[in-house]
């Protein structure tokens, strides 16, 4: 069981000393709650004079307040591992037990006898249970992969309550946190961490105002924070408390009784048929030419965004054809990365406050209360700000920034201003009207990246409630009181559109698409990590991933069902010419990096049974093998460790091949052939390296070895299915090269990628010990 599952309800009684003959003393997380909370994720209940305790070894009862215990649990399967124990607030003799792999059990006699209550539940860990305060038959559970399930008949049947939630999850992050409003039992909140791809988890709070029938996104949380708890404040029933990295973040729900602002739904646009004459196959490489849809680059040229203030302090936003003020006015003396304060001829209302002065920033924005000199756009701003196009502009090199002010309107125009150290041209303007309306208009924009949007100056509110929107595809937006509305044109691949374009001219014959950008692209084409794997479909049980589809499934990518994953390998210029040359993190070559991202299809997501407790210690936060795991130098992490015999271990090799455990998870090796392996347990206080440290040759670490068997993993995850030797051993990948708009593919790029492609087929065969093959041959549809 994960550590986050070992939490109790509100309040803890003092320390308990148990004279137990069969179980250990209570841990801090097992101490009973003093509150009649409807939700719980603890392991001890106090029912009058009888206490019930759930442990990894089963259920136990005490009738003398913990002085002695005896085994209970009549009716439970012999191999049940209890995780969470709850009593119904309206009937303290009605108990529900969440388990590791056996769903939910129910007791109507205070825990003396039990019966299964899991018809309709998926095979998943039940880490949290929430019971209606007045109806003991209405229960919600949170699963680690498949979201929220609800029963209205005391567990006789269960139904998913996931409409609006991003589930199923591609792999485990943390058990969703689930709470109920104490003033309205139909008002629920859940905190979920949904994997976007192999390096990013989207953490957000969702809200339901109808008992779980429908959920809406309520608050965004920072990606790289550790979620510890979600709870309702004991002092204010309308206030949520989120514990992140040991700190409490409080969010007040002001709209419990009313309507929330929402995005206006729009029709889904039909994809243009752009298989196009420019797209072709160069041998076994599919070459796709961007037409403005394959990379997320600026696409508002010849358009105007119109912002209209509303009485509640928000805006409505609409998109129209270009409206442009031709009278530019006087040129402002702005240099590179510069700002100039301007007095307004009227008081301009913006986010509920009237402004009589503003700063014109050379890098494409207006701000109030201070200047913004940074050439690097940010999706949060501590200043109220309007950004037509925030990017690295240099008005001192060419063109200029102009101001035309009258008693009714102020026009600021960036006229033929280039990006710094380039010769491109960018002409756009912002018009401020006396009544609070403003327009952002774009006549010509050669810049591909930048940010367009508005910000209220409250950073915390922007982090929690700011919204990224596609201005060309998600308007009109009505009645928005959001603290930030923006589009960041980051230049990254639009994975689904690349795949859709590819399938216009190729058959649905591939398990994975492997996509590179041309060397001429001036920026990275990933959204943060160097490379990533995006899961799309999983039909394999027993590998720590949920079975199902993700990110819209294969059809969202143009596949009729076969596609399993998408690899964004960034642009080719980031790679050396020699595929075997080590260049990334001092340990990975292009071949081993491609092996790592391909391997994410199956590994490393598994947990293991550590003495009855489900443990994730084998893997890091990024779902790679722990630095301390002996993996025979797997490309998926860990190292090839040798015991020095003096309490230390040395890593002899790193990131060279797939390990025997990888082989099992890939389905290419029998479980009987997987040797035991060990995990180094460093001494308390050792911080020089962590489980998330990258593989490293020559590292020496102190610790003791903990032996682990494959059976311990199977006890948690179940047997792999399909199992060896019925699982496939041939995998098909298509190599794709995306060329920027207006350019043609270079011969050097084709030669470089084709060398990597051909050597990759050989490397994969060797890395799997000859047990599996990769085919990168293209088949063009008739």
XYZ file of C-alpha atoms in Angstrom:
782
model
C 0.000 0.000 0.000
C 1.332 3.431 -0.874
C 2.199 5.821 1.925
C -0.462 8.279 0.836
C -3.112 5.660 1.417
C -2.174 5.479 5.099
C -4.057 8.588 6.139
C -6.835 8.960 8.675
C -9.765 11.315 9.010
C -9.955 14.555 10.984
C -8.297 14.525 14.382
C -6.040 11.978 16.098
C -6.252 10.659 19.636
C -3.181 10.449 21.773
C -0.530 7.788 21.414
C -1.646 4.219 22.027
C 0.395 1.441 23.580
C -0.878 -1.913 22.404
C -0.102 -5.127 24.223
C -0.808 -7.175 21.114
C 0.231 -10.732 20.668
C -0.305 -10.859 16.913
C -0.079 -7.345 15.457
C 2.282 -4.430 15.820
C 1.405 -1.171 17.584
C -0.648 1.365 15.682
C 1.172 3.605 13.267
C 0.387 7.305 13.211
C -1.879 6.810 10.188
C -3.863 4.080 11.923
C -4.916 6.039 15.000
C -8.689 6.443 15.115
C -10.585 9.549 14.102
C -12.665 11.551 16.578
C -14.816 12.974 13.803
C -17.805 11.430 12.036
C -16.348 12.135 8.610
C -18.123 10.750 5.556
C -14.835 10.097 3.808
C -11.926 8.064 5.079
C -8.721 6.452 4.020
C -7.561 5.147 7.402
C -7.120 1.654 8.806
C -8.686 1.767 12.267
C -12.249 2.360 13.441
C -13.511 2.807 16.982
C -17.084 1.556 17.287
C -18.367 2.145 20.801
C -16.068 -0.127 22.840
C -15.037 -2.256 19.878
C -12.120 -1.317 17.664
C -11.522 -2.752 14.183
C -8.074 -2.629 12.658
C -7.019 -3.377 9.067
C -3.422 -4.464 8.538
C -1.452 -6.090 5.755
C -2.066 -9.433 7.502
C -5.832 -9.078 7.651
C -8.502 -7.690 9.992
C -8.334 -7.686 13.788
C -10.813 -6.803 16.563
C -10.191 -5.392 20.030
C -12.826 -5.106 22.746
C -10.542 -3.535 25.337
C -9.480 -0.351 23.523
C -6.448 -1.888 21.877
C -4.958 -3.736 24.848
C -5.400 -7.078 23.056
C -6.479 -8.167 19.603
C -7.871 -11.265 17.902
C -8.246 -12.074 14.222
C -11.567 -11.233 12.546
C -12.689 -11.090 8.944
C -14.962 -14.114 8.501
C -16.059 -14.104 4.863
C -12.967 -12.422 3.449
C -10.883 -14.201 0.818
C -7.737 -15.664 2.432
C -5.340 -13.499 0.361
C -7.153 -10.196 0.838
C -4.868 -7.222 1.578
C -6.968 -4.506 3.315
C -6.223 -0.890 2.432
C -8.977 1.292 3.838
C -11.714 0.736 6.430
C -14.804 2.955 6.837
C -18.011 3.051 8.880
C -21.236 4.635 7.610
C -22.008 7.822 9.614
C -25.714 6.922 9.658
C -25.134 3.287 10.720
C -21.862 2.615 12.572
C -22.356 -1.143 12.233
C -22.235 -0.843 8.409
C -18.592 -1.084 7.421
C -16.897 -1.011 4.040
C -13.407 -2.363 3.372
C -11.286 -1.352 0.363
C -8.641 -3.857 -0.686
C -5.567 -4.140 -2.869
C -6.966 -6.466 -5.543
C -10.315 -7.775 -4.263
C -12.467 -4.677 -4.591
C -14.809 -3.821 -1.707
C -16.240 -5.918 1.125
C -19.208 -5.014 3.315
C -20.061 -5.832 6.904
C -23.423 -5.214 8.608
C -22.353 -6.336 12.087
C -19.455 -4.096 12.929
C -16.796 -6.222 11.219
C -17.558 -9.680 12.594
C -18.604 -11.055 9.182
C -18.053 -9.819 5.650
C -19.379 -10.377 2.142
C -18.153 -9.219 -1.277
C -19.633 -5.935 -2.492
C -17.745 -5.273 -5.711
C -19.965 -6.262 -8.628
C -19.171 -3.789 -11.411
C -15.879 -2.544 -9.972
C -12.705 -2.815 -12.090
C -9.770 -4.854 -10.832
C -7.950 -2.033 -9.100
C -6.720 -0.867 -5.716
C -9.418 0.855 -3.646
C -7.549 3.550 -1.759
C -10.369 5.838 -0.569
C -14.009 5.349 0.389
C -16.620 8.061 0.849
C -20.046 7.325 2.380
C -23.103 9.540 2.278
C -23.721 10.917 5.791
C -27.428 9.944 5.776
C -27.598 7.005 3.365
C -25.366 4.035 4.168
C -26.106 2.506 0.749
C -24.711 5.484 -1.208
C -20.953 5.032 -1.392
C -18.136 6.336 -3.588
C -14.699 4.777 -4.025
C -11.543 6.117 -5.645
C -9.484 3.658 -7.697
C -5.843 4.148 -8.587
C -6.365 3.918 -12.368
C -10.049 4.003 -13.298
C -11.354 7.023 -11.396
C -14.473 7.181 -9.234
C -17.159 4.489 -8.857
C -20.497 4.821 -7.079
C -23.032 2.406 -5.598
C -26.572 3.290 -4.595
C -27.445 -0.118 -3.173
C -24.740 -0.781 -0.623
C -22.301 -2.424 -3.001
C -24.667 -4.812 -4.779
C -23.748 -2.993 -7.999
C -21.319 -0.236 -8.954
C -21.294 2.286 -11.758
C -18.527 4.601 -12.979
C -18.991 8.247 -11.970
C -16.360 9.707 -14.264
C -18.130 11.999 -16.707
C -15.739 14.921 -17.106
C -12.759 13.234 -15.408
C -9.527 12.386 -17.301
C -9.720 8.633 -16.711
C -8.673 5.905 -17.131
C -5.127 6.931 -16.336
C -2.325 5.576 -18.500
C -0.383 4.605 -15.378
C -0.551 5.117 -11.635
C 0.292 8.501 -10.172
C -1.476 8.630 -6.804
C -4.844 7.476 -5.541
C -7.373 10.255 -6.274
C -8.376 12.256 -3.196
C -12.136 12.429 -2.735
C -14.109 14.664 -0.345
C -17.745 15.668 0.175
C -19.093 19.037 1.233
C -20.429 18.884 4.822
C -23.232 21.303 3.922
C -24.354 19.642 0.670
C -23.767 15.913 0.179
C -24.250 16.219 -3.594
C -21.253 18.535 -3.792
C -18.041 16.512 -4.286
C -14.407 17.300 -5.011
C -11.702 14.984 -6.342
C -7.997 15.639 -6.865
C -6.510 13.623 -9.739
C -3.052 13.392 -11.286
C -3.476 12.457 -14.961
C -0.369 11.530 -17.001
C -0.118 13.683 -20.129
C 2.939 11.827 -21.323
C 5.958 10.076 -19.855
C 7.357 13.227 -18.221
C 4.338 15.271 -17.204
C 1.402 14.754 -14.851
C -1.578 17.128 -14.961
C -2.730 17.670 -11.355
C -6.127 19.283 -10.885
C -9.150 19.438 -8.587
C -12.499 18.566 -10.178
C -15.908 19.455 -8.753
C -19.306 17.794 -9.022
C -22.503 19.501 -7.935
C -24.812 16.571 -8.671
C -23.415 13.687 -6.663
C -20.867 12.594 -9.243
C -23.076 12.548 -12.341
C -20.911 15.216 -13.948
C -17.528 16.697 -13.060
C -15.971 20.032 -14.029
C -12.390 21.163 -13.740
C -12.202 23.454 -10.713
C -8.551 24.262 -9.935
C -5.201 23.565 -11.582
C -2.188 22.613 -9.466
C 1.516 22.864 -10.295
C 2.778 19.771 -12.146
C 5.915 19.027 -10.160
C 4.553 19.030 -6.631
C 3.854 16.132 -4.318
C 0.173 15.873 -3.418
C -0.379 14.764 0.166
C -4.026 15.479 0.972
C -7.315 17.091 -0.038
C -9.783 18.015 2.720
C -12.541 20.412 3.724
C -11.568 23.032 6.269
C -12.962 22.289 9.709
C -13.531 26.032 10.187
C -15.162 26.902 6.848
C -17.178 24.269 4.952
C -16.704 26.207 1.710
C -12.928 26.134 1.872
C -10.795 23.370 0.372
C -7.374 22.638 1.836
C -4.806 21.011 -0.457
C -1.553 19.826 1.079
C 1.298 20.160 -1.436
C 4.903 19.421 -0.486
C 3.992 19.881 3.173
C 2.297 23.263 2.660
C -1.435 23.946 2.835
C -3.046 25.696 -0.123
C -6.554 27.007 0.606
C -9.178 27.538 -2.104
C -12.586 28.976 -1.304
C -15.471 27.771 -3.451
C -17.624 30.863 -3.849
C -20.024 29.177 -6.263
C -21.374 26.290 -4.249
C -24.860 27.724 -4.587
C -24.498 29.441 -7.985
C -23.355 29.066 -11.537
C -19.674 29.048 -12.433
C -18.185 30.756 -15.439
C -17.527 28.324 -18.217
C -16.126 28.096 -21.688
C -18.704 28.417 -24.416
C -18.756 25.073 -26.250
C -17.903 25.199 -29.910
C -18.415 22.837 -32.769
C -15.562 20.523 -33.686
C -14.077 21.636 -36.941
C -13.718 19.126 -39.696
C -10.103 18.234 -40.461
C -8.902 19.597 -43.769
C -7.817 16.966 -46.228
C -4.182 17.896 -46.546
C -2.423 14.674 -47.396
C -0.977 16.972 -50.005
C 1.426 16.567 -52.877
C 4.324 17.778 -50.736
C 4.119 14.791 -48.398
C 6.064 11.755 -49.595
C 8.021 8.728 -48.444
C 11.788 8.990 -48.713
C 12.615 5.316 -48.580
C 11.329 4.174 -45.187
C 10.861 7.698 -43.803
C 7.530 9.516 -44.116
C 8.153 13.215 -44.810
C 5.352 15.592 -43.766
C 5.422 19.295 -44.625
C 3.797 21.610 -42.103
C 0.940 23.744 -43.427
C 0.432 25.597 -40.153
C -1.388 22.737 -38.418
C 1.400 20.362 -37.384
C 3.273 22.674 -35.005
C 1.703 24.977 -32.427
C 2.893 28.225 -33.982
C 1.238 31.640 -34.195
C -1.941 31.407 -36.308
C -3.853 34.654 -35.729
C -2.455 36.588 -38.697
C -5.103 38.718 -40.458
C -7.355 38.349 -37.388
C -8.577 40.534 -34.502
C -9.387 39.450 -30.956
C -12.118 41.609 -29.399
C -12.404 41.791 -25.597
C -15.624 43.273 -24.169
C -15.846 43.977 -20.396
C -18.749 42.572 -18.380
C -20.333 43.831 -15.201
C -18.778 41.065 -13.106
C -15.229 42.205 -13.869
C -14.665 39.647 -16.615
C -14.664 39.706 -20.397
C -16.277 38.177 -23.401
C -13.826 37.343 -26.184
C -14.566 37.038 -29.892
C -12.479 36.489 -33.033
C -13.097 38.466 -36.228
C -11.418 39.328 -39.503
C -8.698 41.962 -39.301
C -9.620 45.418 -37.974
C -6.596 47.732 -38.110
C -6.120 51.402 -37.240
C -4.036 52.947 -40.020
C -3.112 56.171 -38.192
C -0.065 55.060 -36.191
C 0.748 58.305 -34.367
C 4.129 59.094 -32.825
C 7.021 56.698 -32.565
C 8.127 55.741 -29.057
C 11.836 55.721 -28.201
C 12.037 52.048 -27.281
C 15.219 50.014 -27.436
C 15.667 46.251 -27.207
C 14.178 44.835 -23.963
C 12.897 48.273 -22.978
C 9.741 49.892 -21.581
C 8.208 53.368 -21.519
C 5.539 54.699 -19.155
C 2.609 56.480 -20.803
C -0.138 58.615 -19.226
C -3.581 57.640 -20.519
C -6.041 60.368 -21.612
C -8.831 58.575 -19.742
C -9.212 56.089 -16.902
C -9.170 52.652 -18.514
C -11.050 49.905 -16.561
C -9.185 46.602 -16.493
C -10.036 43.672 -14.211
C -12.213 45.821 -11.957
C -9.774 48.700 -11.478
C -9.411 51.949 -13.416
C -5.934 52.671 -14.784
C -4.572 56.086 -15.734
C -1.025 55.029 -16.609
C 0.498 52.086 -18.441
C 3.860 50.767 -19.573
C 4.499 49.958 -23.225
C 6.970 47.066 -23.277
C 9.095 46.585 -26.372
C 8.619 42.812 -26.288
C 4.956 43.036 -27.286
C 2.853 43.840 -24.221
C 1.214 46.554 -22.110
C 1.410 46.362 -18.315
C -0.064 48.335 -15.418
C 1.821 49.199 -12.240
C 5.270 48.320 -13.578
C 7.237 47.323 -16.637
C 7.808 43.873 -18.074
C 11.228 43.706 -19.770
C 11.725 39.950 -20.079
C 11.838 38.690 -23.678
C 10.654 35.265 -22.497
C 6.872 34.927 -22.219
C 5.364 33.485 -19.047
C 1.924 32.029 -18.412
C 1.731 33.897 -15.091
C 2.258 37.606 -14.431
C 2.498 39.522 -11.185
C 1.464 42.649 -13.093
C -1.881 43.242 -14.804
C -0.912 42.763 -18.434
C -2.286 42.687 -21.984
C -0.057 40.881 -24.476
C -0.863 41.032 -28.204
C 2.343 39.073 -28.879
C 4.844 38.694 -26.058
C 8.067 37.490 -27.632
C 11.665 38.665 -28.056
C 11.196 41.760 -30.255
C 13.751 44.474 -31.049
C 12.187 47.788 -32.193
C 15.628 49.403 -32.323
C 16.677 47.176 -35.239
C 13.851 48.053 -37.630
C 10.364 49.518 -37.700
C 9.161 50.814 -34.361
C 6.454 51.016 -31.703
C 3.911 53.824 -32.194
C 1.353 55.520 -29.940
C -1.827 57.273 -31.110
C -3.891 58.626 -28.169
C -7.223 60.490 -28.252
C -9.851 61.224 -25.620
C -11.770 58.072 -26.626
C -9.122 55.503 -27.564
C -5.432 54.661 -27.347
C -3.719 52.723 -30.128
C -0.278 51.113 -29.708
C 1.228 49.557 -32.838
C 4.316 47.429 -33.296
C 5.028 48.214 -36.941
C 7.443 45.980 -38.885
C 9.353 45.118 -35.712
C 11.637 42.070 -36.066
C 12.419 39.430 -33.527
C 15.800 40.029 -31.937
C 18.710 38.950 -34.130
C 16.431 38.158 -37.091
C 15.239 39.955 -40.202
C 11.575 38.929 -39.980
C 8.686 41.399 -39.800
C 5.885 41.669 -37.235
C 3.051 44.213 -37.407
C 0.280 44.121 -34.794
C -1.544 46.548 -32.521
C -3.678 46.942 -29.440
C -6.600 49.383 -29.216
C -7.874 50.477 -25.782
C -11.360 52.045 -25.735
C -12.534 54.440 -23.035
C -15.373 52.093 -21.997
C -12.979 49.202 -21.264
C -13.166 47.382 -24.583
C -9.909 46.496 -26.272
C -8.781 44.748 -29.449
C -5.655 42.836 -30.430
C -5.077 42.908 -34.205
C -2.447 41.105 -36.249
C -1.645 42.340 -39.771
C 1.557 40.392 -40.374
C 3.376 38.109 -37.937
C 6.472 36.228 -39.040
C 7.330 35.143 -35.482
C 6.303 31.560 -34.841
C 6.396 31.525 -31.051
C 5.144 33.878 -28.359
C 2.186 34.494 -26.066
C -1.153 36.238 -26.631
C -3.431 36.918 -23.678
C -4.498 38.899 -20.623
C -3.528 38.574 -16.946
C -4.994 40.157 -13.809
C -1.726 40.324 -11.830
C -2.658 37.709 -9.190
C -0.126 34.901 -9.669
C -1.753 32.386 -7.318
C -5.166 32.866 -8.927
C -3.578 32.445 -12.350
C -1.875 29.208 -11.316
C -5.128 27.809 -9.961
C -7.714 29.177 -12.360
C -5.919 30.594 -15.409
C -6.825 29.000 -18.717
C -4.886 28.216 -21.848
C -7.173 28.424 -24.861
C -6.877 28.034 -28.623
C -8.041 31.475 -29.760
C -8.493 30.309 -33.334
C -10.646 27.347 -32.305
C -12.312 28.009 -28.909
C -14.166 31.283 -29.404
C -16.471 32.972 -28.709
C -15.762 32.909 -24.979
C -18.584 34.445 -22.983
C -18.728 35.632 -19.378
C -15.155 34.769 -18.392
C -14.027 35.962 -14.955
C -10.818 33.959 -15.237
C -7.666 35.657 -13.891
C -5.743 34.768 -17.054
C -6.778 33.797 -20.574
C -3.947 33.157 -22.985
C -2.523 31.061 -25.784
C 1.152 30.167 -25.630
C 2.447 29.540 -29.125
C 5.293 27.309 -28.008
C 6.129 25.762 -31.388
C 5.692 22.192 -30.172
C 4.347 19.306 -32.209
C 0.596 18.848 -32.398
C 0.877 15.122 -31.993
C -2.653 14.170 -32.988
C -2.575 16.256 -36.183
C 0.777 14.838 -37.246
C -0.606 11.334 -36.818
C -3.821 12.198 -38.669
C -1.819 13.586 -41.578
C 0.364 10.464 -41.647
C -2.653 8.148 -41.807
C -4.075 10.051 -44.774
C -1.437 8.299 -46.891
C -0.456 5.224 -44.871
C -2.208 2.097 -43.696
C -3.071 1.444 -40.056
C -0.205 -1.036 -39.670
C 1.863 0.495 -36.885
C 2.136 0.025 -33.131
C 3.993 3.303 -32.624
C 4.799 6.481 -34.523
C 8.323 7.871 -34.039
C 8.425 11.553 -34.988
C 11.385 13.888 -35.467
C 11.473 17.551 -36.449
C 13.698 18.889 -39.203
C 17.003 20.404 -38.103
C 15.944 23.802 -39.437
C 13.189 24.232 -36.841
C 14.529 27.045 -34.615
C 13.123 25.698 -31.336
C 12.468 22.438 -29.528
C 9.220 20.707 -30.484
C 8.441 19.153 -27.093
C 6.631 20.902 -24.242
C 9.430 20.695 -21.698
C 11.171 17.307 -21.649
C 13.839 16.548 -24.229
C 11.741 13.685 -25.632
C 8.584 11.887 -24.539
C 6.333 8.887 -25.082
C 2.580 9.498 -25.204
C 0.427 6.421 -24.425
C -2.602 5.968 -26.676
C -3.814 2.398 -26.145
C -2.988 -0.460 -23.772
C -4.452 -3.958 -23.987
C -1.944 -5.671 -21.693
C -2.761 -6.646 -18.108
C -0.218 -7.072 -15.343
C 2.256 -4.312 -16.278
C 1.037 -1.528 -13.974
C -0.938 0.319 -16.633
C -4.688 0.481 -16.928
C -6.283 -1.265 -19.885
C -7.962 1.201 -22.188
C -7.339 4.200 -24.423
C -5.769 7.540 -23.601
C -5.613 11.032 -25.109
C -8.705 10.265 -27.156
C -7.513 6.822 -28.195
C -6.251 5.687 -31.623
C -9.102 7.306 -33.539
C -8.147 10.760 -32.266
C -4.803 10.168 -33.970
C -6.262 8.850 -37.227
C -5.722 5.150 -36.473
C -8.613 2.731 -36.617
C -7.409 0.940 -33.503
C -3.890 -0.447 -33.780
C -1.804 2.559 -32.657
C -0.442 2.160 -29.122
C 1.898 5.103 -28.642
C 3.422 8.287 -30.043
C 7.105 9.169 -29.603
C 8.118 12.837 -29.896
C 11.882 12.653 -30.392
C 12.437 16.420 -30.818
C 14.348 17.947 -33.742
C 17.218 16.182 -35.482
C 19.739 18.952 -34.864
C 19.726 17.994 -31.160
C 21.350 14.643 -32.063
C 24.930 13.817 -33.100
C 25.498 12.235 -36.504
C 26.647 8.953 -34.939
C 23.645 7.148 -33.342
C 25.993 5.441 -30.857
C 27.608 8.638 -29.570
C 26.687 9.394 -25.952
C 25.349 12.944 -25.683
C 22.345 13.149 -23.334
C 22.827 13.268 -19.538
C 26.282 11.851 -20.113
C 24.825 8.348 -20.499
C 22.352 8.120 -23.416
C 23.017 7.887 -27.138
C 20.349 8.390 -29.786
C 19.862 4.607 -29.848
C 19.531 4.112 -26.091
C 17.306 7.179 -25.801
C 15.022 5.769 -28.496
C 15.085 2.432 -26.657
C 14.056 4.125 -23.415
C 11.088 5.929 -24.964
C 9.984 2.800 -26.839
C 10.262 0.811 -23.615
C 7.781 3.137 -21.917
C 5.101 1.212 -23.787
C 5.502 -1.546 -21.180
C 7.741 -0.354 -18.349
C 8.442 0.902 -15.648
C 5.060 1.177 -13.915
C 4.868 -1.856 -11.615
C 4.724 -2.017 -7.827
C 5.611 -4.997 -5.655
C 4.401 -6.675 -2.482
C 6.755 -5.608 0.271
C 5.678 -7.730 3.233
C 1.978 -7.180 2.546
C 2.377 -3.503 1.678
C 2.184 -2.369 -1.930
C 5.408 -0.507 -2.653
C 6.443 1.726 -5.541
C 10.118 1.709 -4.510
C 11.184 -0.036 -7.727
C 10.546 3.081 -9.777
C 11.079 6.808 -9.677
C 8.552 9.613 -9.935
C 9.170 9.695 -13.719
C 8.285 5.979 -14.004
C 11.812 4.845 -14.708
C 13.552 2.209 -12.617
C 14.965 3.501 -9.360
C 18.602 4.550 -9.432
C 19.155 2.005 -6.631
C 17.629 -0.952 -8.505
C 19.913 -3.604 -9.966
C 18.646 -3.692 -13.572
C 21.662 -5.071 -15.459
C 22.085 -1.572 -16.956
C 18.558 -1.211 -18.319
C 17.845 1.695 -20.665
C 14.768 2.190 -18.464
C 16.911 3.271 -15.507
C 18.691 1.761 -12.569
C 22.224 0.404 -12.933
C 24.254 -2.770 -13.074
C 25.322 -2.862 -9.420
C 28.033 -4.953 -7.801
C 28.291 -5.514 -4.047
C 31.731 -4.405 -2.828
C 31.332 -6.472 0.340
C 31.996 -3.494 2.624
C 28.486 -2.024 2.807
C 28.812 -0.168 -0.491
C 27.789 -0.874 -4.076
C 29.338 0.285 -7.351
C 27.605 0.757 -10.699
C 29.575 -0.983 -13.443
C 27.262 -0.249 -16.401
C 24.254 1.905 -17.209
C 21.675 2.349 -19.992
C 22.846 -0.371 -22.346
C 20.012 -2.888 -22.829
C 16.612 -4.078 -21.629
C 16.735 -6.030 -18.361
C 15.187 -9.472 -17.732
C 12.338 -7.718 -15.875
C 11.827 -5.461 -18.904
C 11.675 -8.599 -21.073
C 8.918 -10.056 -18.904
C 6.878 -6.856 -18.985
C 7.329 -6.658 -22.766
C 5.960 -10.204 -23.024
C 9.057 -11.673 -24.649
C 10.393 -13.798 -21.795
C 8.910 -16.465 -19.553
C 8.369 -15.534 -15.893
C 10.274 -18.721 -14.997
C 13.388 -17.217 -16.584
C 13.407 -13.962 -14.606
C 16.093 -14.083 -11.911
C 15.704 -12.421 -8.541
C 17.175 -8.941 -8.278
C 17.935 -6.485 -5.513
C 17.157 -2.916 -4.495
C 19.763 -0.985 -2.519
C 18.299 0.582 0.629
C 20.502 3.578 1.487
C 21.011 4.486 5.147
C 18.794 7.128 6.735
C 19.965 10.608 5.866
C 21.670 9.651 2.591
C 20.786 12.351 0.065
C 23.626 12.441 -2.444
C 21.532 10.432 -4.891
C 17.828 9.618 -4.987
C 15.585 7.114 -6.724
C 15.111 9.699 -9.499
C 18.825 10.175 -10.188
C 19.781 9.293 -13.775
C 21.816 6.150 -14.453
C 25.518 6.587 -13.823
C 28.675 4.519 -14.344
C 31.166 4.410 -11.489
C 28.804 5.605 -8.750
C 29.450 4.209 -5.270
C 26.605 4.270 -2.754
C 26.192 2.865 0.760
C 23.286 0.619 1.701
C 21.915 -2.834 2.223
C 20.457 -5.065 -0.523
C 16.769 -5.975 -0.478
C 16.099 -9.074 -2.603
C 12.982 -8.968 -4.770
C 11.313 -11.657 -6.844
C 9.063 -11.402 -9.867
C 6.375 -13.142 -7.815
C 6.208 -10.120 -5.518
C 5.332 -7.978 -8.517
C 2.757 -10.478 -9.765
C 1.112 -10.492 -6.332
C 0.325 -6.797 -6.829
C -0.124 -6.470 -10.585
C -1.386 -9.933 -11.506
C -0.025 -12.145 -14.263
C 0.897 -10.503 -17.528
C -1.743 -11.132 -20.171
C -1.206 -11.928 -22.937
C 1.606 -13.952 -21.452
C 4.754 -15.311 -23.015
C 4.896 -16.996 -25.536
C 1.504 -15.786 -26.855
C 2.475 -12.107 -26.665
C 3.782 -10.531 -29.880
C 7.520 -10.332 -30.494
C 7.431 -8.162 -33.637
C 6.616 -4.490 -33.228
C 6.092 -2.028 -36.056
C 7.141 1.614 -35.892
C 6.818 4.324 -38.538
C 9.564 6.964 -38.679
C 8.225 10.427 -39.542
C 10.098 13.656 -40.307
C 8.195 16.961 -40.014
C 9.477 19.839 -42.162
C 8.590 23.492 -41.329
C 6.112 25.465 -43.380
C 7.572 26.825 -46.599
C 10.684 24.619 -46.507
C 11.766 21.448 -48.249
C 13.412 18.491 -46.604
C 17.206 18.455 -46.541
C 19.228 15.524 -47.824
C 21.432 15.641 -44.716
C 18.392 15.215 -42.450
C 17.167 12.237 -44.463
C 20.591 10.570 -44.366
C 20.968 11.189 -40.632
C 17.534 9.846 -39.745
C 17.812 6.853 -42.046
C 21.098 5.845 -40.423
C 19.462 6.030 -37.000
C 16.440 4.064 -38.240
C 18.481 1.187 -39.702
C 20.827 0.938 -36.712
C 17.826 1.070 -34.361
C 16.389 -2.152 -35.772
C 19.709 -3.886 -35.070
C 20.093 -2.345 -31.603
C 16.582 -3.369 -30.521
C 17.246 -6.964 -31.541
C 20.441 -7.002 -29.455
C 18.925 -5.133 -26.485
C 16.163 -7.734 -26.186
C 18.622 -10.625 -26.354
C 17.247 -11.654 -29.751
C 13.786 -12.205 -28.287
C 11.994 -9.443 -30.226
C 12.260 -7.362 -33.389
C 11.346 -3.846 -34.514
C 10.271 -3.261 -38.120
C 10.388 0.305 -39.456
C 9.291 -0.472 -43.006
C 6.517 1.698 -44.429
C 3.552 0.350 -46.332
C 1.700 2.925 -48.393
C -2.037 2.367 -48.661
C -3.284 1.639 -52.164
